[in-house]
């Protein structure tokens, strides 16, 4: 009777370790990308994000929600020295077409990444 319980416990422990490793790798991606909300015509709308409360040192956001009839898309953060492309009708349409699996990471417009300015504060 104790052997099945021990085996189940061991499997659950290994699963939790694998799940934790997956969270760590997702956390690495979040440092280079963020969520944006796009309406049906491709215009960017405000995203509502909640910060992690586990640490005063790590103020990274962990849960972002797009309100109403908007679509949540992952976009890269602009690296230092790179400005986000200006919002224009051409850019908005190109960004809509560039969405692949809910992301524009890796997409470019006029040779520039389709990035967003890092959050300040």
Short mmCIF file of C-alpha atoms in Angstrom, two decimals:
data_model
loop_
_atom_site.label_atom_id
_atom_site.label_comp_id
_atom_site.label_asym_id
_atom_site.label_seq_id
_atom_site.Cartn_x
_atom_site.Cartn_y
_atom_site.Cartn_z
CA UNK A 1 0.00 0.00 0.00
CA UNK A 2 2.83 2.38 0.80
CA UNK A 3 4.70 1.68 -2.46
CA UNK A 4 1.98 3.20 -4.74
CA UNK A 5 1.82 6.27 -2.51
CA UNK A 6 5.61 6.67 -2.64
CA UNK A 7 5.66 6.22 -6.42
CA UNK A 8 2.88 8.78 -6.87
CA UNK A 9 4.72 11.19 -4.62
CA UNK A 10 7.95 10.76 -6.60
CA UNK A 11 6.17 11.34 -9.93
CA UNK A 12 4.46 14.46 -8.60
CA UNK A 13 7.78 15.81 -7.30
CA UNK A 14 9.43 15.31 -10.69
CA UNK A 15 6.46 16.92 -12.44
CA UNK A 16 6.63 19.94 -10.17
CA UNK A 17 10.34 20.31 -10.92
CA UNK A 18 9.71 20.19 -14.66
CA UNK A 19 6.85 22.67 -14.33
CA UNK A 20 9.07 25.03 -12.33
CA UNK A 21 11.77 24.83 -15.01
CA UNK A 22 9.15 25.77 -17.61
CA UNK A 23 8.16 28.80 -15.56
CA UNK A 24 11.77 29.91 -15.32
CA UNK A 25 12.23 29.77 -19.09
CA UNK A 26 8.98 31.68 -19.64
CA UNK A 27 10.23 34.31 -17.19
CA UNK A 28 13.35 34.77 -19.36
CA UNK A 29 11.19 35.46 -22.41
CA UNK A 30 9.14 38.04 -20.51
CA UNK A 31 12.22 40.19 -19.96
CA UNK A 32 12.44 40.74 -23.72
CA UNK A 33 8.75 40.91 -24.59
CA UNK A 34 5.45 42.23 -23.33
CA UNK A 35 1.74 41.95 -24.06
CA UNK A 36 -0.09 44.50 -26.15
CA UNK A 37 -3.80 44.70 -26.97
CA UNK A 38 -5.01 45.30 -30.50
CA UNK A 39 -8.55 46.07 -31.54
CA UNK A 40 -10.12 44.60 -34.69
CA UNK A 41 -8.56 47.25 -36.94
CA UNK A 42 -5.09 46.77 -35.42
CA UNK A 43 -4.91 49.87 -33.24
CA UNK A 44 -3.13 49.42 -29.93
CA UNK A 45 -5.32 49.70 -26.83
CA UNK A 46 -4.32 49.80 -23.13
CA UNK A 47 -3.36 46.49 -21.55
CA UNK A 48 -4.08 45.77 -17.89
CA UNK A 49 -1.14 44.01 -16.22
CA UNK A 50 -0.62 42.91 -12.66
CA UNK A 51 2.84 42.81 -11.09
CA UNK A 52 4.34 39.92 -9.20
CA UNK A 53 3.88 40.36 -5.46
CA UNK A 54 6.37 37.73 -4.38
CA UNK A 55 9.35 40.08 -4.16
CA UNK A 56 10.06 43.76 -3.80
CA UNK A 57 13.09 43.29 -6.04
CA UNK A 58 11.34 41.65 -8.99
CA UNK A 59 8.71 44.10 -10.23
CA UNK A 60 8.07 42.26 -13.50
CA UNK A 61 4.45 41.92 -14.62
CA UNK A 62 3.11 38.39 -14.75
CA UNK A 63 -0.55 38.53 -15.79
CA UNK A 64 -1.79 40.81 -18.56
CA UNK A 65 -5.41 41.00 -19.73
CA UNK A 66 -6.84 42.71 -22.76
CA UNK A 67 -10.23 44.31 -22.14
CA UNK A 68 -13.35 43.89 -24.25
CA UNK A 69 -13.08 43.06 -27.91
CA UNK A 70 -9.31 43.29 -28.15
CA UNK A 71 -6.69 40.70 -29.00
CA UNK A 72 -3.66 40.01 -26.80
CA UNK A 73 -0.41 39.89 -28.78
CA UNK A 74 3.16 39.34 -27.58
CA UNK A 75 5.54 42.03 -28.83
CA UNK A 76 9.27 42.43 -28.26
CA UNK A 77 10.54 45.25 -26.07
CA UNK A 78 12.73 47.69 -27.99
CA UNK A 79 16.41 47.26 -27.17
CA UNK A 80 18.36 50.27 -25.86
CA UNK A 81 18.76 52.93 -28.55
CA UNK A 82 15.87 51.63 -30.70
CA UNK A 83 12.59 53.53 -30.86
CA UNK A 84 9.24 51.85 -31.40
CA UNK A 85 7.84 52.43 -34.89
CA UNK A 86 5.35 55.31 -34.97
CA UNK A 87 1.69 54.31 -35.05
CA UNK A 88 0.45 54.97 -38.59
CA UNK A 89 -2.19 53.28 -40.73
CA UNK A 90 0.51 51.51 -42.74
CA UNK A 91 2.25 50.24 -39.60
CA UNK A 92 -1.03 49.16 -37.96
CA UNK A 93 -2.01 47.12 -41.03
CA UNK A 94 1.47 45.61 -41.36
CA UNK A 95 1.45 44.64 -37.66
CA UNK A 96 -1.93 42.90 -38.06
CA UNK A 97 -0.60 40.90 -41.01
CA UNK A 98 2.62 40.05 -39.16
CA UNK A 99 0.89 38.38 -36.18
CA UNK A 100 1.91 34.75 -36.04
CA UNK A 101 0.51 32.54 -33.25
CA UNK A 102 -0.39 35.60 -31.20
CA UNK A 103 3.04 37.20 -31.52
CA UNK A 104 4.95 39.78 -33.55
CA UNK A 105 8.30 38.78 -32.00
CA UNK A 106 10.79 38.61 -34.88
CA UNK A 107 8.61 40.67 -37.25
CA UNK A 108 10.04 43.80 -38.86
CA UNK A 109 8.67 46.89 -40.56
CA UNK A 110 10.92 48.92 -42.86
CA UNK A 111 13.90 46.98 -41.51
CA UNK A 112 13.07 47.82 -37.90
CA UNK A 113 11.70 45.39 -35.29
CA UNK A 114 7.99 45.70 -34.48
CA UNK A 115 8.89 46.46 -30.88
CA UNK A 116 7.29 48.49 -28.13
CA UNK A 117 8.95 50.91 -25.72
CA UNK A 118 9.85 49.34 -22.36
CA UNK A 119 7.57 50.26 -19.48
CA UNK A 120 8.82 53.12 -17.38
CA UNK A 121 8.50 53.01 -13.65
#
